[in-house]
């Protein structure tokens, strides 16, 4: 069935780049998403990429998609303490329902 | 401000006492959805609605009901809550079922004793 996997934890130093990785199984996914969840807050859409793209850049965020390996990554340049959060990878399911298939989230800790 | 609101944000209740979690969006979105988030299980869809009066089951609908009488509101009803429904609940909305962006509410943390 459909599945999205991520590593659970990542720790980086402030100012370094963070790379959060995700693998998915549904080759028919049309869009892949990165959401951010800060403590006690809802889910904020960071960025998304269409499945026929390889890369998308938005300010400090770079998304890379390797469709052959079904691998998605999110790179955060110049990571700040405010970037500490849980980052979720998600893929859109087939059909009209916009149900998202979610990874379990990667908890990013940024150390001063 | 465009947003999805949920109420209450926190709720402690007892087994069997009916409760409703409200969800409202002010963006005239057609599509709305409910998810629950549990440790180790991630987010799972409970119910969704493509438009007014159109609702359908997600992956984990058992023990829940929804209604969509108006476009802006999509309440989640637990007729007889049980402890296994203790969870963090998120409502989301999207301009349409084919739109790429889903907007999430702040979440409702429910504890059923």
Short mmCIF file of N, CA and C in Angstrom, two decimals, chain B residues 8-108:
data_model
loop_
_atom_site.label_atom_id
_atom_site.label_comp_id
_atom_site.label_asym_id
_atom_site.label_seq_id
_atom_site.Cartn_x
_atom_site.Cartn_y
_atom_site.Cartn_z
N UNK B 8 -13.41 23.17 20.68
CA UNK B 8 -12.41 23.83 21.52
C UNK B 8 -11.00 23.44 21.12
N UNK B 9 -10.01 24.10 21.67
CA UNK B 9 -8.63 23.73 21.42
C UNK B 9 -8.21 22.56 22.29
N UNK B 10 -8.76 22.50 23.47
CA UNK B 10 -8.46 21.42 24.42
C UNK B 10 -9.77 20.95 25.05
N UNK B 11 -9.87 19.64 25.23
CA UNK B 11 -11.10 19.10 25.82
C UNK B 11 -10.79 17.82 26.57
N UNK B 12 -11.25 17.77 27.81
CA UNK B 12 -11.20 16.54 28.61
C UNK B 12 -12.64 16.12 28.84
N UNK B 13 -12.94 14.87 28.52
CA UNK B 13 -14.30 14.39 28.68
C UNK B 13 -14.28 12.96 29.22
N UNK B 14 -15.45 12.40 29.43
CA UNK B 14 -15.54 11.02 29.92
C UNK B 14 -16.17 10.13 28.86
N UNK B 15 -15.90 8.86 28.98
CA UNK B 15 -16.43 7.88 28.03
C UNK B 15 -17.94 8.00 27.92
N UNK B 16 -18.41 8.04 26.67
CA UNK B 16 -19.85 8.01 26.42
C UNK B 16 -20.54 9.36 26.36
N UNK B 17 -19.86 10.42 26.71
CA UNK B 17 -20.50 11.73 26.72
C UNK B 17 -20.30 12.40 25.35
N UNK B 18 -21.39 12.53 24.63
CA UNK B 18 -21.33 13.07 23.26
C UNK B 18 -20.64 14.43 23.21
N UNK B 19 -19.82 14.61 22.19
CA UNK B 19 -19.18 15.91 22.03
C UNK B 19 -19.06 16.26 20.54
N UNK B 20 -18.92 17.55 20.31
CA UNK B 20 -18.74 18.06 18.95
C UNK B 20 -17.54 18.98 18.92
N UNK B 21 -16.68 18.78 17.94
CA UNK B 21 -15.57 19.70 17.69
C UNK B 21 -15.92 20.49 16.44
N UNK B 22 -15.94 21.79 16.57
CA UNK B 22 -16.34 22.60 15.41
C UNK B 22 -15.13 22.97 14.57
N UNK B 23 -15.38 23.14 13.30
CA UNK B 23 -14.36 23.59 12.36
C UNK B 23 -15.02 24.59 11.42
N UNK B 24 -14.37 25.72 11.24
CA UNK B 24 -14.93 26.75 10.38
C UNK B 24 -13.82 27.39 9.55
N UNK B 25 -14.12 27.63 8.28
CA UNK B 25 -13.14 28.32 7.43
C UNK B 25 -13.83 29.51 6.74
N UNK B 26 -13.06 30.57 6.57
CA UNK B 26 -13.61 31.80 6.00
C UNK B 26 -13.08 32.07 4.61
N UNK B 27 -12.67 31.03 3.91
CA UNK B 27 -12.05 31.20 2.60
C UNK B 27 -12.94 30.70 1.46
N UNK B 28 -14.18 30.36 1.78
CA UNK B 28 -15.12 29.85 0.77
C UNK B 28 -14.60 28.58 0.09
N UNK B 29 -13.89 27.76 0.88
CA UNK B 29 -13.34 26.53 0.32
C UNK B 29 -14.42 25.47 0.18
N UNK B 30 -14.30 24.71 -0.91
CA UNK B 30 -15.26 23.62 -1.13
C UNK B 30 -14.89 22.38 -0.32
N UNK B 31 -13.61 22.08 -0.26
CA UNK B 31 -13.15 20.82 0.31
C UNK B 31 -12.75 21.01 1.77
N UNK B 32 -13.21 20.11 2.62
CA UNK B 32 -12.81 20.12 4.03
C UNK B 32 -12.56 18.69 4.49
N UNK B 33 -11.73 18.57 5.51
CA UNK B 33 -11.30 17.23 5.92
C UNK B 33 -10.95 17.23 7.40
N UNK B 34 -11.10 16.07 8.03
CA UNK B 34 -10.66 15.89 9.41
C UNK B 34 -9.58 14.82 9.46
N UNK B 35 -8.53 15.10 10.25
CA UNK B 35 -7.46 14.14 10.50
C UNK B 35 -7.30 13.98 12.00
N UNK B 36 -6.77 12.82 12.39
CA UNK B 36 -6.29 12.66 13.76
C UNK B 36 -4.81 12.33 13.70
N UNK B 37 -4.09 12.85 14.70
CA UNK B 37 -2.65 12.64 14.77
C UNK B 37 -2.31 11.90 16.04
N UNK B 38 -1.66 10.75 15.89
CA UNK B 38 -1.29 9.92 17.04
C UNK B 38 0.17 9.54 16.96
N UNK B 39 0.86 9.49 18.10
CA UNK B 39 2.29 9.13 18.09
C UNK B 39 2.51 7.78 17.44
N UNK B 40 3.48 7.72 16.56
CA UNK B 40 3.80 6.46 15.90
C UNK B 40 2.88 6.10 14.75
N UNK B 41 1.77 6.82 14.61
CA UNK B 41 0.81 6.52 13.54
C UNK B 41 0.67 7.68 12.57
N UNK B 42 1.18 8.84 12.93
CA UNK B 42 1.11 9.98 12.04
C UNK B 42 -0.30 10.53 11.93
N UNK B 43 -0.58 11.17 10.82
CA UNK B 43 -1.91 11.74 10.56
C UNK B 43 -2.72 10.78 9.71
N UNK B 44 -3.95 10.57 10.13
CA UNK B 44 -4.84 9.70 9.37
C UNK B 44 -6.15 10.43 9.15
N UNK B 45 -6.68 10.26 7.96
CA UNK B 45 -7.90 10.99 7.61
C UNK B 45 -9.12 10.28 8.19
N UNK B 46 -10.03 11.05 8.77
CA UNK B 46 -11.23 10.50 9.38
C UNK B 46 -12.40 10.58 8.40
N UNK B 47 -12.70 11.79 7.98
CA UNK B 47 -13.78 12.05 7.03
C UNK B 47 -13.35 13.21 6.15
N UNK B 48 -13.98 13.33 4.99
CA UNK B 48 -13.76 14.48 4.15
C UNK B 48 -15.06 14.89 3.49
N UNK B 49 -15.07 16.10 2.96
CA UNK B 49 -16.27 16.62 2.30
C UNK B 49 -15.84 17.39 1.06
N UNK B 50 -16.39 17.00 -0.06
CA UNK B 50 -16.05 17.66 -1.32
C UNK B 50 -16.83 18.97 -1.49
N UNK B 51 -17.99 19.04 -0.86
CA UNK B 51 -18.81 20.25 -0.97
C UNK B 51 -19.98 20.12 0.01
N UNK B 52 -20.83 21.10 0.02
CA UNK B 52 -21.99 21.08 0.93
C UNK B 52 -22.81 19.83 0.67
N UNK B 53 -23.18 19.18 1.77
CA UNK B 53 -24.01 17.98 1.75
C UNK B 53 -23.31 16.77 1.11
N UNK B 54 -22.02 16.86 0.86
CA UNK B 54 -21.28 15.72 0.29
C UNK B 54 -20.15 15.36 1.26
N UNK B 55 -20.31 14.21 1.94
CA UNK B 55 -19.27 13.76 2.86
C UNK B 55 -18.94 12.31 2.56
N UNK B 56 -17.72 11.92 2.94
CA UNK B 56 -17.33 10.53 2.71
C UNK B 56 -16.30 10.11 3.74
N UNK B 57 -16.20 8.80 3.94
CA UNK B 57 -15.30 8.26 4.95
C UNK B 57 -13.85 8.33 4.49
N UNK B 58 -12.98 8.59 5.45
CA UNK B 58 -11.56 8.49 5.22
C UNK B 58 -11.06 7.12 5.64
N UNK B 59 -9.88 7.11 6.23
CA UNK B 59 -9.29 5.82 6.62
C UNK B 59 -9.77 5.30 7.96
N UNK B 60 -10.13 6.20 8.86
CA UNK B 60 -10.48 5.78 10.23
C UNK B 60 -11.79 6.44 10.67
N UNK B 61 -12.91 6.16 10.02
CA UNK B 61 -14.15 6.85 10.32
C UNK B 61 -14.92 6.31 11.53
N UNK B 62 -14.56 5.11 12.02
CA UNK B 62 -15.36 4.45 13.05
C UNK B 62 -15.42 5.30 14.32
N UNK B 63 -16.61 5.51 14.80
CA UNK B 63 -16.82 6.26 16.04
C UNK B 63 -17.00 7.75 15.82
N UNK B 64 -16.99 8.16 14.58
CA UNK B 64 -17.12 9.60 14.25
C UNK B 64 -18.28 9.82 13.29
N UNK B 65 -18.82 11.00 13.34
CA UNK B 65 -19.79 11.47 12.35
C UNK B 65 -19.40 12.89 11.97
N UNK B 66 -19.82 13.29 10.78
CA UNK B 66 -19.61 14.67 10.34
C UNK B 66 -20.88 15.15 9.65
N UNK B 67 -20.94 16.46 9.46
CA UNK B 67 -22.01 17.01 8.65
C UNK B 67 -21.48 18.22 7.90
N UNK B 68 -22.10 18.54 6.78
CA UNK B 68 -21.66 19.70 6.01
C UNK B 68 -22.91 20.40 5.47
N UNK B 69 -23.58 21.09 6.39
CA UNK B 69 -24.82 21.77 6.03
C UNK B 69 -24.53 23.13 5.38
N UNK B 70 -23.39 23.70 5.73
CA UNK B 70 -22.99 24.98 5.12
C UNK B 70 -21.56 24.83 4.66
N UNK B 71 -21.19 25.67 3.72
CA UNK B 71 -19.85 25.56 3.15
C UNK B 71 -18.76 25.82 4.18
N UNK B 72 -18.96 26.74 5.07
CA UNK B 72 -17.89 27.16 5.97
C UNK B 72 -17.67 26.22 7.15
N UNK B 73 -18.65 25.41 7.52
CA UNK B 73 -18.55 24.61 8.74
C UNK B 73 -18.52 23.11 8.47
N UNK B 74 -17.71 22.43 9.25
CA UNK B 74 -17.57 20.97 9.09
C UNK B 74 -17.32 20.37 10.47
N UNK B 75 -18.36 20.24 11.27
CA UNK B 75 -18.18 19.74 12.63
C UNK B 75 -17.89 18.24 12.67
N UNK B 76 -17.10 17.85 13.64
CA UNK B 76 -16.79 16.44 13.91
C UNK B 76 -17.52 16.03 15.17
N UNK B 77 -18.32 14.98 15.08
CA UNK B 77 -19.18 14.55 16.19
C UNK B 77 -18.72 13.20 16.69
N UNK B 78 -18.52 13.12 17.99
CA UNK B 78 -18.25 11.84 18.63
C UNK B 78 -19.47 11.52 19.48
N UNK B 79 -20.29 10.60 19.00
CA UNK B 79 -21.57 10.30 19.67
C UNK B 79 -21.34 9.65 21.04
N UNK B 80 -20.37 8.76 21.11
CA UNK B 80 -20.08 8.07 22.37
C UNK B 80 -18.56 7.88 22.46
N UNK B 81 -17.86 8.91 22.88
CA UNK B 81 -16.40 8.87 22.86
C UNK B 81 -15.84 7.73 23.71
N UNK B 82 -14.73 7.18 23.26
CA UNK B 82 -14.04 6.14 24.01
C UNK B 82 -12.58 6.56 24.16
N UNK B 83 -11.87 5.96 25.14
CA UNK B 83 -10.47 6.36 25.37
C UNK B 83 -9.58 6.24 24.14
N UNK B 84 -9.89 5.33 23.23
CA UNK B 84 -9.04 5.22 22.03
C UNK B 84 -9.25 6.36 21.04
N UNK B 85 -10.14 7.26 21.36
CA UNK B 85 -10.31 8.47 20.55
C UNK B 85 -9.55 9.65 21.14
N UNK B 86 -8.82 9.40 22.20
CA UNK B 86 -7.90 10.42 22.71
C UNK B 86 -6.85 10.68 21.65
N UNK B 87 -6.74 11.91 21.23
CA UNK B 87 -5.87 12.22 20.09
C UNK B 87 -5.80 13.72 19.87
N UNK B 88 -5.00 14.10 18.89
CA UNK B 88 -4.94 15.49 18.42
C UNK B 88 -5.63 15.53 17.07
N UNK B 89 -6.64 16.36 16.97
CA UNK B 89 -7.47 16.41 15.77
C UNK B 89 -7.22 17.69 14.98
N UNK B 90 -7.09 17.52 13.67
CA UNK B 90 -6.89 18.66 12.78
C UNK B 90 -7.98 18.70 11.73
N UNK B 91 -8.50 19.89 11.52
CA UNK B 91 -9.40 20.16 10.41
C UNK B 91 -8.59 20.85 9.31
N UNK B 92 -8.92 20.57 8.07
CA UNK B 92 -8.22 21.20 6.95
C UNK B 92 -9.22 21.59 5.89
N UNK B 93 -8.87 22.60 5.11
CA UNK B 93 -9.74 22.99 4.00
C UNK B 93 -8.89 23.32 2.78
N UNK B 94 -9.52 23.27 1.64
CA UNK B 94 -8.84 23.49 0.38
C UNK B 94 -9.84 24.09 -0.60
N UNK B 95 -9.40 24.95 -1.51
CA UNK B 95 -10.36 25.59 -2.43
C UNK B 95 -11.24 24.58 -3.17
N UNK B 96 -10.62 23.48 -3.55
CA UNK B 96 -11.39 22.42 -4.20
C UNK B 96 -10.66 21.12 -3.99
N UNK B 97 -11.25 20.03 -4.40
CA UNK B 97 -10.60 18.73 -4.23
C UNK B 97 -9.34 18.61 -5.08
N UNK B 98 -9.25 19.40 -6.13
CA UNK B 98 -8.08 19.30 -7.00
C UNK B 98 -7.02 20.34 -6.69
N UNK B 99 -7.30 21.24 -5.75
CA UNK B 99 -6.32 22.27 -5.41
C UNK B 99 -5.14 21.65 -4.67
N UNK B 100 -4.01 22.32 -4.75
CA UNK B 100 -2.79 21.73 -4.19
C UNK B 100 -2.58 22.05 -2.73
N UNK B 101 -3.17 23.10 -2.24
CA UNK B 101 -2.87 23.55 -0.89
C UNK B 101 -4.01 23.23 0.06
N UNK B 102 -3.66 22.59 1.17
CA UNK B 102 -4.63 22.40 2.24
C UNK B 102 -4.22 23.29 3.40
N UNK B 103 -5.18 23.99 3.96
CA UNK B 103 -4.95 24.87 5.10
C UNK B 103 -5.45 24.16 6.35
N UNK B 104 -4.60 24.13 7.36
CA UNK B 104 -4.94 23.39 8.57
C UNK B 104 -5.32 24.33 9.70
N UNK B 105 -6.25 23.85 10.50
CA UNK B 105 -6.58 24.53 11.75
C UNK B 105 -5.50 24.28 12.79
N UNK B 106 -5.62 24.92 13.96
CA UNK B 106 -4.58 24.82 14.99
C UNK B 106 -4.60 23.50 15.77
N UNK B 107 -5.63 22.70 15.58
CA UNK B 107 -5.70 21.43 16.28
C UNK B 107 -6.56 21.48 17.53
N UNK B 108 -7.16 20.34 17.84
CA UNK B 108 -7.94 20.16 19.07
C UNK B 108 -7.39 18.94 19.79
#
